Coordinates of C-alpha atoms (C1' of nucleotides) in Angstrom, one line a residue:
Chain A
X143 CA 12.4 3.9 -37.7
X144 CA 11.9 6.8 -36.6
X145 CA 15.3 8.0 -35.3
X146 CA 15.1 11.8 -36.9
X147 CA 17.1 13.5 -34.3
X148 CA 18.8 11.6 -32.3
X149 CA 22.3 11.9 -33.3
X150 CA 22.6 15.3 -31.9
X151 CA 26.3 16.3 -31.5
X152 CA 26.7 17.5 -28.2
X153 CA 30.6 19.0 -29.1
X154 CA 32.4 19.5 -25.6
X155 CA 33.5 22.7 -26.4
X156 CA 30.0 24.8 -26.5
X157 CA 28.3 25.9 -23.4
X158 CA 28.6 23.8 -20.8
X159 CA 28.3 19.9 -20.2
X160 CA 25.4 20.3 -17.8
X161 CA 26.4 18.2 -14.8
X162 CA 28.9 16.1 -16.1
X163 CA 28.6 12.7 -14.5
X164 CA 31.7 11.2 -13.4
X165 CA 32.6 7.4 -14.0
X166 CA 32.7 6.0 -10.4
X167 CA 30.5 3.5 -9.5
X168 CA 31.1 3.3 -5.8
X169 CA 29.7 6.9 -5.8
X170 CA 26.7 5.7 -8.1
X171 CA 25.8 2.7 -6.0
X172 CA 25.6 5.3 -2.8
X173 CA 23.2 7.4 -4.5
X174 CA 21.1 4.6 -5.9
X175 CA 20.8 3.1 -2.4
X176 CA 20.4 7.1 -0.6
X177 CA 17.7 7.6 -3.4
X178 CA 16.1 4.6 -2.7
X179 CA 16.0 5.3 1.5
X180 CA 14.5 8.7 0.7
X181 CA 12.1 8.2 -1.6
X182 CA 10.8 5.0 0.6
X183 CA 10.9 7.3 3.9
X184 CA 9.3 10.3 1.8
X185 CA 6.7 8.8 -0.6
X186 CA 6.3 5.4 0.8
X187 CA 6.2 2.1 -0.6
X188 CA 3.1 3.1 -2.7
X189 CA 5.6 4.2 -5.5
X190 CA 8.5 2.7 -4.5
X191 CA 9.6 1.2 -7.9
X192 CA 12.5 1.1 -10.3
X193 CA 11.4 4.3 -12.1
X194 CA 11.0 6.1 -9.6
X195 CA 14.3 5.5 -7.5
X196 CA 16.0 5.8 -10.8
X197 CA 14.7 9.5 -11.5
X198 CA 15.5 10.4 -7.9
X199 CA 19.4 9.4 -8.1
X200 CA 19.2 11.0 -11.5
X201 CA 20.6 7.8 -13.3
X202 CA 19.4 5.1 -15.8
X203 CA 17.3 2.0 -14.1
X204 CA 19.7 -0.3 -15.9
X205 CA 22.3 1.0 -13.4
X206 CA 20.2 -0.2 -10.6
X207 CA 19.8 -4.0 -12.1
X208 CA 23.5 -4.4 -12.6
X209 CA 24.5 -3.0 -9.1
X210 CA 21.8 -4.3 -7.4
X211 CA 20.5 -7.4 -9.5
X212 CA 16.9 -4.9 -9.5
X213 CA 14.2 -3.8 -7.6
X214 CA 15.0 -7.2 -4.5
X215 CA 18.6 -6.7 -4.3
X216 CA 17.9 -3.0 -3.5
X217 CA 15.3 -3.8 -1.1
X218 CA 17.9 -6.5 0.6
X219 CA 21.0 -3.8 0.5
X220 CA 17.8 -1.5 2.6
X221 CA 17.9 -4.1 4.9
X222 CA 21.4 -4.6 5.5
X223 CA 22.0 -1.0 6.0
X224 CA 19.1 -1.3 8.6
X225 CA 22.1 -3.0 11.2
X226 CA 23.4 0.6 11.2
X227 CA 20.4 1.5 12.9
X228 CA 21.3 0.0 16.2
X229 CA 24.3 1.4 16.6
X230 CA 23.2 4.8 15.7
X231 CA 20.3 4.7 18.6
X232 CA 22.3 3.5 21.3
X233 CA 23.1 5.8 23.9
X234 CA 26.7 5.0 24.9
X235 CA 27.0 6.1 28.1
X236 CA 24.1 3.4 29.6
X237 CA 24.0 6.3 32.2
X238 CA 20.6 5.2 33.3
X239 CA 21.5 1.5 33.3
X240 CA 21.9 1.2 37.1
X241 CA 18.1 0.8 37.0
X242 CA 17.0 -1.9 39.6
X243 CA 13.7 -3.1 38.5
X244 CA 12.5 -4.5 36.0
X245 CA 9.6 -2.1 36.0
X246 CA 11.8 1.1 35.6
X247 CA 13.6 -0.8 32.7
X248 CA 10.6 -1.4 30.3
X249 CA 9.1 2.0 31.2
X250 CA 12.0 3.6 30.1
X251 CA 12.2 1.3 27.1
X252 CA 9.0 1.7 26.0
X253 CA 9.5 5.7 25.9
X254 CA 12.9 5.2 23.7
X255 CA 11.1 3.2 21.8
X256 CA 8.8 5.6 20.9
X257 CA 10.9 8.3 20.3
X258 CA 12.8 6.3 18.0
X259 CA 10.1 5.6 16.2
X260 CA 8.6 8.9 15.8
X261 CA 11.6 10.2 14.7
X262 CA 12.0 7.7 12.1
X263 CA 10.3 8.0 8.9
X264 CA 12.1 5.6 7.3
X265 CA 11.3 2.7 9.9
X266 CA 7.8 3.6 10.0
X267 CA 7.2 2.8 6.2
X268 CA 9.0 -0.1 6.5
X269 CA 6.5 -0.9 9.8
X270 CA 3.6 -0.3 7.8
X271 CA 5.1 -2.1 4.3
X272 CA 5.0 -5.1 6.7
X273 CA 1.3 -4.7 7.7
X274 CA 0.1 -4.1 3.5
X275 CA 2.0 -6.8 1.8
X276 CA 3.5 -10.2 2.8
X277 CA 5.7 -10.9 -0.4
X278 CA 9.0 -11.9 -0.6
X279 CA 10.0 -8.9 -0.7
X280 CA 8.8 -7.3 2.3
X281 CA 9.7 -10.8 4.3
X282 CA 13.4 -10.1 4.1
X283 CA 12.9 -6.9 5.0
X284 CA 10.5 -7.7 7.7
X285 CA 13.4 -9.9 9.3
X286 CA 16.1 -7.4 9.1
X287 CA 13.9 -4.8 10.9
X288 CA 12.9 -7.2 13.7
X289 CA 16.3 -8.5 13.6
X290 CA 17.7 -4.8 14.3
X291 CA 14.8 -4.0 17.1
X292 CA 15.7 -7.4 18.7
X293 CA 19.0 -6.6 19.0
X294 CA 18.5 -2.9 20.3
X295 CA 16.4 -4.5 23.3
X296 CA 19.0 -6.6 23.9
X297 CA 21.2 -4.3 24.1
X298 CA 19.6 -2.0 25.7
X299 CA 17.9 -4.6 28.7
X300 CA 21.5 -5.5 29.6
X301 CA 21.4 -8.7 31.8
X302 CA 18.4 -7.7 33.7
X303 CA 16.1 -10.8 33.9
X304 CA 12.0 -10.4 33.7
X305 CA 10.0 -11.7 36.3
X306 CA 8.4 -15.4 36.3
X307 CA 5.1 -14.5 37.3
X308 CA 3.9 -12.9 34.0
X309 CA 4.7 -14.1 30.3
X310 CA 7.2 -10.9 29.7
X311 CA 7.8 -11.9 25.7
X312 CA 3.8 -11.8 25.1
X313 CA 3.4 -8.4 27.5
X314 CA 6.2 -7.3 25.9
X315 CA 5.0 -7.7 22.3
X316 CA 1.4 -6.3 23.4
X317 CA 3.9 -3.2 24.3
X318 CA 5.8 -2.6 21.3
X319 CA 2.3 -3.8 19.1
X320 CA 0.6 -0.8 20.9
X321 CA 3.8 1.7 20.7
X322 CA 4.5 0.7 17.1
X323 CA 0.5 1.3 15.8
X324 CA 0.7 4.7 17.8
X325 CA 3.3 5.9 15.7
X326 CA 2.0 4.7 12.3
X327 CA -1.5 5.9 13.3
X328 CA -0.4 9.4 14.6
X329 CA 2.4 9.4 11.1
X330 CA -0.9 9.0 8.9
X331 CA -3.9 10.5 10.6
X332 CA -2.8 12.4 13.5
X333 CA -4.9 10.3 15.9
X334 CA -5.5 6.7 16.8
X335 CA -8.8 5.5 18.4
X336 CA -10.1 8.8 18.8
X337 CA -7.3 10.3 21.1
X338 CA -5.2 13.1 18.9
X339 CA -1.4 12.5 18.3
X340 CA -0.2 15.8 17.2
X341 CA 1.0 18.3 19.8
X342 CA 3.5 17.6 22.6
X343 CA 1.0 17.8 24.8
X344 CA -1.0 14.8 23.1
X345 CA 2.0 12.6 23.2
X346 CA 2.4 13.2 26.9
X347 CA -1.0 12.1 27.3
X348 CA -0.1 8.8 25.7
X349 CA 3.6 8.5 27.1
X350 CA 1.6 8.7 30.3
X351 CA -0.6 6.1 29.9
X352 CA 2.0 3.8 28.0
X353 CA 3.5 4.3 31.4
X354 CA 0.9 3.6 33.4
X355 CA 0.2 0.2 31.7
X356 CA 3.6 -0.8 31.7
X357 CA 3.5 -0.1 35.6
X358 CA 0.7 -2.1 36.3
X359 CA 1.9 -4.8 34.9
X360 CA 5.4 -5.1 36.0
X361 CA 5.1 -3.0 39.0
Chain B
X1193 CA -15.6 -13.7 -19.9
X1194 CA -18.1 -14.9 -22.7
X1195 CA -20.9 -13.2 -21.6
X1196 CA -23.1 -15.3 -24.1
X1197 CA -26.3 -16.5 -22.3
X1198 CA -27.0 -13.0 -20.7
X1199 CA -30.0 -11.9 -22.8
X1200 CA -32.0 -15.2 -21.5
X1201 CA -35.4 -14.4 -20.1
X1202 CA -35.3 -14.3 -16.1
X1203 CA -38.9 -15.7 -15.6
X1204 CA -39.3 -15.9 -11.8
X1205 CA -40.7 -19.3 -11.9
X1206 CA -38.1 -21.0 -13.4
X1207 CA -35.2 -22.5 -11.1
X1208 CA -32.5 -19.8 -12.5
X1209 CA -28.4 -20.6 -12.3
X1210 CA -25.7 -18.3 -11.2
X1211 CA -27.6 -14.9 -10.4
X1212 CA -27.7 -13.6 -13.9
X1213 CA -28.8 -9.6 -14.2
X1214 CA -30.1 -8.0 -17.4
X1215 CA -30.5 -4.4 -17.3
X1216 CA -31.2 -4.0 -13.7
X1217 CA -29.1 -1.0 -12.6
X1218 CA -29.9 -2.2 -8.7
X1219 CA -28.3 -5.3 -8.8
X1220 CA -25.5 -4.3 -10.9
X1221 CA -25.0 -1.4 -8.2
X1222 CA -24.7 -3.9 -6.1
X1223 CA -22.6 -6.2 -7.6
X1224 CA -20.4 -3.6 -8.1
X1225 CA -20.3 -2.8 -4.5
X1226 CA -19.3 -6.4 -3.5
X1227 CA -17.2 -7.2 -5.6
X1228 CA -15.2 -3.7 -4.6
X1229 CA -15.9 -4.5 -1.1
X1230 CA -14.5 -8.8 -1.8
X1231 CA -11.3 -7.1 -3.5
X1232 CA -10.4 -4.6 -0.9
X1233 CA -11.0 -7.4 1.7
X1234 CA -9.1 -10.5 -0.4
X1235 CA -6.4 -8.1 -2.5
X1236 CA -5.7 -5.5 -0.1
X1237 CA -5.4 -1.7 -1.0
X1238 CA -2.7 -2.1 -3.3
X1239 CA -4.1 -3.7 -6.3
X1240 CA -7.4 -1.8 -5.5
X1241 CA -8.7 0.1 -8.8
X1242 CA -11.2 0.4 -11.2
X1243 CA -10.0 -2.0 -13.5
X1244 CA -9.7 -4.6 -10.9
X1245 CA -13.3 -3.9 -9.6
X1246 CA -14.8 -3.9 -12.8
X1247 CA -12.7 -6.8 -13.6
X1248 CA -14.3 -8.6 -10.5
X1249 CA -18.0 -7.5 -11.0
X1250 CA -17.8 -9.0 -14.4
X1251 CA -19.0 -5.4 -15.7
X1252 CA -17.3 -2.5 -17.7
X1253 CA -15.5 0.1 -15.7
X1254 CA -17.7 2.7 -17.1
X1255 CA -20.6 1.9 -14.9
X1256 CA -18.5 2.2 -12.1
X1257 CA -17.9 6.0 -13.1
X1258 CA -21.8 6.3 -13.9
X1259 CA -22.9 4.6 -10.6
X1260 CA -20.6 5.7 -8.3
X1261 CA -18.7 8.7 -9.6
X1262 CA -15.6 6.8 -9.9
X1263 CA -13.3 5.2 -7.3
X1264 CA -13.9 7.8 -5.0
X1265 CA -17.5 7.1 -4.5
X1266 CA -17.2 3.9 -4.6
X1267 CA -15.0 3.7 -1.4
X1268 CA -17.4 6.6 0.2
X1269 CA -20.2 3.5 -0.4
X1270 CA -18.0 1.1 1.2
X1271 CA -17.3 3.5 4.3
X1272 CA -21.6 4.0 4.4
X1273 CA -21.9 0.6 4.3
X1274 CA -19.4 0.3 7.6
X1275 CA -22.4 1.4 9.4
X1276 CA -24.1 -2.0 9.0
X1277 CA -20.6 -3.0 11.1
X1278 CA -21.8 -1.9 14.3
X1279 CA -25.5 -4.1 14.1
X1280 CA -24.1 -7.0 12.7
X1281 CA -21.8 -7.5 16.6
X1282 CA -23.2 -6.6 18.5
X1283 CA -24.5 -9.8 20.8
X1284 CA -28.2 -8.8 21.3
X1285 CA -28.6 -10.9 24.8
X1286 CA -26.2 -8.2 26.4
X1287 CA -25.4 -11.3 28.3
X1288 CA -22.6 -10.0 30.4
X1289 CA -23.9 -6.5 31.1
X1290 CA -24.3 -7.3 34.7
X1291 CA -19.9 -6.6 34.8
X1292 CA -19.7 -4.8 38.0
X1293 CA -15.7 -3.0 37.2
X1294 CA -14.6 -0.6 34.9
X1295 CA -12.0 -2.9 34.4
X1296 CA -14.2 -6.1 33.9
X1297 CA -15.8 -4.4 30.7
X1298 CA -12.7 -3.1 29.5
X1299 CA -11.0 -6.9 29.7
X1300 CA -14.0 -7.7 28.3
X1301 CA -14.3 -5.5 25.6
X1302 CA -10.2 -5.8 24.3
X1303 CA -11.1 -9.5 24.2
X1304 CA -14.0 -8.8 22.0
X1305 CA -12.8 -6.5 19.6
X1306 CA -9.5 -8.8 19.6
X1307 CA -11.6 -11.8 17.9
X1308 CA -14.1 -9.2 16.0
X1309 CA -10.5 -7.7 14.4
X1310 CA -9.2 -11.5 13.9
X1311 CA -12.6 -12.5 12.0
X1312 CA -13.1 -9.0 9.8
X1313 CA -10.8 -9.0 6.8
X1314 CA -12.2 -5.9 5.1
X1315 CA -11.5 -3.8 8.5
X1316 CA -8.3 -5.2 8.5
X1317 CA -7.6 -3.9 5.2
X1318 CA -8.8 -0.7 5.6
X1319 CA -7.2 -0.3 8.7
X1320 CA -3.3 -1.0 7.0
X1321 CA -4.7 1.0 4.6
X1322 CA -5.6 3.9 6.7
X1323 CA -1.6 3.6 8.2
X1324 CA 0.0 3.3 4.7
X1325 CA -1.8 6.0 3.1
X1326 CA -3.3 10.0 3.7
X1327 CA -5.1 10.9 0.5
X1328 CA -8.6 12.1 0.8
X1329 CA -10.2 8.8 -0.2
X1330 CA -8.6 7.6 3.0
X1331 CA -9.1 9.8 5.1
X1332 CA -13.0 9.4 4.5
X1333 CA -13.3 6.1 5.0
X1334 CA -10.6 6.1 7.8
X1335 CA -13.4 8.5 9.6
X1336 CA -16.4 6.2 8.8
X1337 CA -14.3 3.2 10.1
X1338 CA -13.3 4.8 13.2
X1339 CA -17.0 6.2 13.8
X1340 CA -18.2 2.7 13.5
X1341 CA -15.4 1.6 16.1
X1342 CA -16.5 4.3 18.7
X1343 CA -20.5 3.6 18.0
X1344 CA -19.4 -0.1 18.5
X1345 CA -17.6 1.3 22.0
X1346 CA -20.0 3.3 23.2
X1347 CA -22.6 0.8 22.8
X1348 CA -21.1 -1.8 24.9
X1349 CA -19.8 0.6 26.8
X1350 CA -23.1 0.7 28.4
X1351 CA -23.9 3.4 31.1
X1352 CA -20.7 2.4 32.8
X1353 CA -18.2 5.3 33.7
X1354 CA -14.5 4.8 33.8
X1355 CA -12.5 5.8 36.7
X1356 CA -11.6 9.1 37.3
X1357 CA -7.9 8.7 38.8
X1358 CA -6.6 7.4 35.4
X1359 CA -6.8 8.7 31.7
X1360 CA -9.2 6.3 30.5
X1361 CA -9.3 7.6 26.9
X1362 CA -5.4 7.4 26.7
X1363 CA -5.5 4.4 28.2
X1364 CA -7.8 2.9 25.8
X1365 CA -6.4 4.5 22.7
X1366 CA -3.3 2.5 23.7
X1367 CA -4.7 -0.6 24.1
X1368 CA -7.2 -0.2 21.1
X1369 CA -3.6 0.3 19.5
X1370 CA -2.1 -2.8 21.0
X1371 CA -5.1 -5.0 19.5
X1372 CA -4.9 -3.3 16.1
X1373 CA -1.7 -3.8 15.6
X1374 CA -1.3 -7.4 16.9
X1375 CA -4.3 -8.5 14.7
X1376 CA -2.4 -6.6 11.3
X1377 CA 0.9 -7.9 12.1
X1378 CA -0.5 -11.5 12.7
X1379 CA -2.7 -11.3 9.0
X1380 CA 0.6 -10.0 7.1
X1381 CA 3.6 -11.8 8.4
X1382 CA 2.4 -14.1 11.6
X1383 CA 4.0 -12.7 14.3
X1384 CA 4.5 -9.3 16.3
X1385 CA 8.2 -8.3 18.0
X1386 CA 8.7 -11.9 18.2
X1387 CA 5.8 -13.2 19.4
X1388 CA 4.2 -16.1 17.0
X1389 CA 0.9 -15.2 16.4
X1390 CA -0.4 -18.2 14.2
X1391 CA -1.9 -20.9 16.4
X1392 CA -4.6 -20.9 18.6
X1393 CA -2.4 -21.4 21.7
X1394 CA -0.3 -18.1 20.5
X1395 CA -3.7 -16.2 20.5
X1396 CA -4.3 -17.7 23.8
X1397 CA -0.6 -16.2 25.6
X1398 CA -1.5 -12.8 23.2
X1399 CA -4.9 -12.3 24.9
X1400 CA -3.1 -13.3 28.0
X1401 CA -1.2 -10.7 28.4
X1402 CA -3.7 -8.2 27.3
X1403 CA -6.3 -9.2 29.8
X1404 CA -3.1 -8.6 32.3
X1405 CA -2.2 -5.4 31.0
X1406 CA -6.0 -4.0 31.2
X1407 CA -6.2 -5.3 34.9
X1408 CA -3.0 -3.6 35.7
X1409 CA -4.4 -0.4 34.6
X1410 CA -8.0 -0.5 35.8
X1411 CA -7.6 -3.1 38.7
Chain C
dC254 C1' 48.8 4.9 -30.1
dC255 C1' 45.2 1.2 -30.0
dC256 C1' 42.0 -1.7 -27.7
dG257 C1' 39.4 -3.8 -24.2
dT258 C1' 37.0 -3.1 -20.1
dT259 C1' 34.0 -0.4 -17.4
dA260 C1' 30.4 3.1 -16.5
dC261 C1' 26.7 4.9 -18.4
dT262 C1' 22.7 6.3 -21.7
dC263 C1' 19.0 5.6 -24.8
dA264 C1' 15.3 3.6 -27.3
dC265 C1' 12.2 0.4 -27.2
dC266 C1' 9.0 -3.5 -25.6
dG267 C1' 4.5 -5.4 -23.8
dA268 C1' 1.4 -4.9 -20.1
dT269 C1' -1.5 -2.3 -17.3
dT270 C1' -3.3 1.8 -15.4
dG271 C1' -7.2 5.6 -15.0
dG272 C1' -10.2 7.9 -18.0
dT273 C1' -13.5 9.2 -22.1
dG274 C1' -16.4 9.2 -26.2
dA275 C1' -19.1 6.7 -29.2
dC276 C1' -22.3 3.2 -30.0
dA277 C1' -25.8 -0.9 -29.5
dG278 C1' -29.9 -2.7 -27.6
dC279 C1' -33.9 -2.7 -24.9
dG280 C1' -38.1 -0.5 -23.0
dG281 C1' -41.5 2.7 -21.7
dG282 C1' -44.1 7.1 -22.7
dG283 C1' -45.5 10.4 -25.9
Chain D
dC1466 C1' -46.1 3.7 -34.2
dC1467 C1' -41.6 6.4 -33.3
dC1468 C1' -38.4 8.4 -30.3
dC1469 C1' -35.8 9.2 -26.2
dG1470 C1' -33.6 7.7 -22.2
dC1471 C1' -31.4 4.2 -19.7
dT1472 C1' -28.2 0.2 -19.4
dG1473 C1' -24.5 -1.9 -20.9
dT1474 C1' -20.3 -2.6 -24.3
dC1475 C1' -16.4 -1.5 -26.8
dA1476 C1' -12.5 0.9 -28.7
dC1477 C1' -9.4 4.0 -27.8
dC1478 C1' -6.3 7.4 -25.4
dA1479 C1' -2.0 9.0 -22.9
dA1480 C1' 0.9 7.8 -19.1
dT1481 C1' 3.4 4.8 -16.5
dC1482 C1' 5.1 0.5 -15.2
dG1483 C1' 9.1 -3.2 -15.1
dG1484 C1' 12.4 -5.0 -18.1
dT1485 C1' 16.0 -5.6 -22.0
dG1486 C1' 19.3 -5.1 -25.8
dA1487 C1' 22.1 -2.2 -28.1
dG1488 C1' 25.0 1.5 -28.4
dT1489 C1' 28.3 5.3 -26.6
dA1490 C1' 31.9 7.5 -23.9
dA1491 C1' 35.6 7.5 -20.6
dC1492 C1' 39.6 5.2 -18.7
dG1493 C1' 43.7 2.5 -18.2
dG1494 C1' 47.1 -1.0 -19.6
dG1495 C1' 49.7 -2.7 -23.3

DNA sequence: CCCGTTACTCACCGATTGGTGACAGCGGGG
DNA sequence: CCCCGCTGTCACCAATCGGTGAGTAACGGG
C-alpha cells in the first residue's frame, strides 16, 4: 500500500548520477569505521548510534550490521584501532630517555600524558563513556583503552624501576586519575574545582602543580 | 499502574498505607522532585527524561511541565536543592579543627571529600554528567554543584591560610581532580589506570597514596 | 550471453521520545 | 446554588530510535 511513486526511473543517461557510489566494500567498511571515530570524537557518545554513523558515512545502516555484525562490532573494530594509538604517540628517538631518576621520569610522563590527552578528542569521549555507562559495551572498550595506555607507559618507562618506599602503582593511578579528570573537566567546562583550564597560561598553572606533586612524592 | 484506591479519604487519624496524595500540588511537587532526584542518582544521565521521571513519580508528565517548566526546571530544582549538600556534612563538633598545618587540613580534607564522593551517588552522577555533556541544563547545575563543593571547602577550610611558596589553588584543583576521578572510575568500571578500586583494602592503598601525595606538596 | 554472487538501497516495523491540547473531577468563593 | 480555577488524566502528535526483510544494480566467471 501506498507505493505511488516509488518506481521512479532514474535513466543513466540524464543529468548526472549524483555521486555515484562505487561497489567496493573495503572502501565502505573504512568510511563506516572513520564515520564512526568522528562522530564519537565530535558529538560524543550521547548520539552515538546506528542512525547516526550511518548518515555520517552517507550509506545504509544495513551496511554497518553485515560488516560490522551492528552497533558492538563497531564499537570493538574502535577498540582495536585504539592499538594504533601507541604507536602513533611514541616519540622515536627516546632522546630524553637517559633520565636518571625516577622523579624526572614520571614528571615528564605526567606532562606527555597530558598533552596527549588534550589533544585527543577522541580518547577523551571514550574516558568519559567509561565514567557514564558500565555496559558491555563500553567494558571492551574500556579494556582496549587501558590496554593501549598500559602499554604506552611501558614503553615509555623503559626499564627504570620505582622506588620501594612508596606504593608507585596506587601514586601512579592517583596521577593519571587527577591528569585524566583535568582534561575531561577543562574539554567540558573550561575549569575543574574552580581553577580555569582555558588559556596557556592556565595549563601552565596546573602543569606546574602536577609537577610539583609528582616531585614531592618521588623526589 | 492501577491507580484505583486514590480517591480514598486521607483522614489523619486513621493509620494510612503507602503515602497516598489526592490533589495536593505540594506533595506531588515533591514527589516529582525525588523521584527525578532517585533517577538521576540510580539511572544516570542517560536515561534521564520526562517520561522516565514521570514514569517514576507515578504521575503524568504534564505536571512536570506545569510544576516545573519542564526538564529544565526540574534539574534547576535539583541544583537548588544541592545547597542542602553543604549542611547535611558537615560534622558539627568541628572535632579536628585544632589541625596546626596547612597540610594537616588538606590530608584531612582529600580524605573527607574521598568518602563524602564514595557515599553520594546523585553527585557522582552529576559530576560524569557535567564531563560528558555542555548544554545549558548542565552547565547550571554543574555551577550549583561546584558552588556547593567550594561552600563545603571553604567552610572546613576554617580561617586557615595555605602557604604562600606553592599554588595552593592549582594544587588543590589537582588533587580535588584526582579524588573525583578515582571515585567515578571506581562506581563505573572498578578500577582506575590499573589500580582495583573495589575492596576496602584497595580504598585503603588509594587514600594511601593520596595522603602521600598532599604531604609531599604541603609538607 | 546468462546467471549467481556481491554490494547496496529502500520501505517498513514496533517502541520510545519530548511535547501539546482537551477533558474530567473536585473544591472554594461569588 | 452555580461557576471558575486548580489538580490530575488521557489521547494524540511528529520525530527518532534500533532492527529486518525484500528488492535492485553492478560485476565477474562460465
Amino acid at each position: 500500500m501506498l507505493n505511488e511513486a516509488v518506481n521512479l526511473e532514474n535513466s543513466p543517461g540524464t543529468g548526472e548520477g549524483p555521486e555515484r557510489r562505487v561497489r567496493d566494500r573495503g572502501a565502505t567498511e573504512r568510511a563506516i569505521l572513520a564515520a564512526a571515530k568522528g562522530l564519537l570524537a565530535e558529538e560524543g557518545f550521547q548520539n552515538f548510534g546506528i542512525n547516526a554513523v550511518a548518515r555520517r558515512a552517507s550509506c545504509d545502516k544495513q551496511l554497518i550490521y553485515r560488516y560490522y555484525g551492528g552497533l558492538d562490532g563497531l564499537v570493538e573494530a574502535i577498540g582495536a584501532d585504539l592499538g594504533t594509538w601507541v604507536k602513533d604517540r611514541i616519540p622515536e628517538d627516546a632522546g630524553g630517555m637517559f633520565l636518571l631518576t625516577y622523579g624526572d621520569l614520571m614528571e615528564r610522563l605526567s606532562l606527555l600524558l597530558l598533552d596527549a590527552l588534550r589533544s585527543d578528542p577522541l580518547m577523551r569521549r571514550i574516558l568519559a563513556w567509561e565514567i557514564s555507562e558500565n555496559t558491555e559495551q563500553v567494558r571492551r572498550l574500556s579494556e582496549a583503552r587501558s590496554k593501549a595506555l598500559a602499554l604506552w607507559l611501558e614503553r615509555m618507562r623503559g626499564s627504570l624501576a620505582p622506588p620501594k618506599a612508596v606504593d608507585a602503582a596506587a601514586v601512579n593511578a592517583v596521577v593519571i586519575a587527577a591528569i585524566q579528570h583535568l582534561v575531561l573537566a577543562a574539554a567540558a567546562g573550561g575549569q575543574c574545582a574552580g581553577l580555569s583550564l582555558k588559556t596557556p597560561k592556565d595549563w601552565e598553572k596546573a602543569a606546574t602543580a602536577l609537577k610539583r606533586i609528582v616531585r614531592g612524592v618521588y623526589g
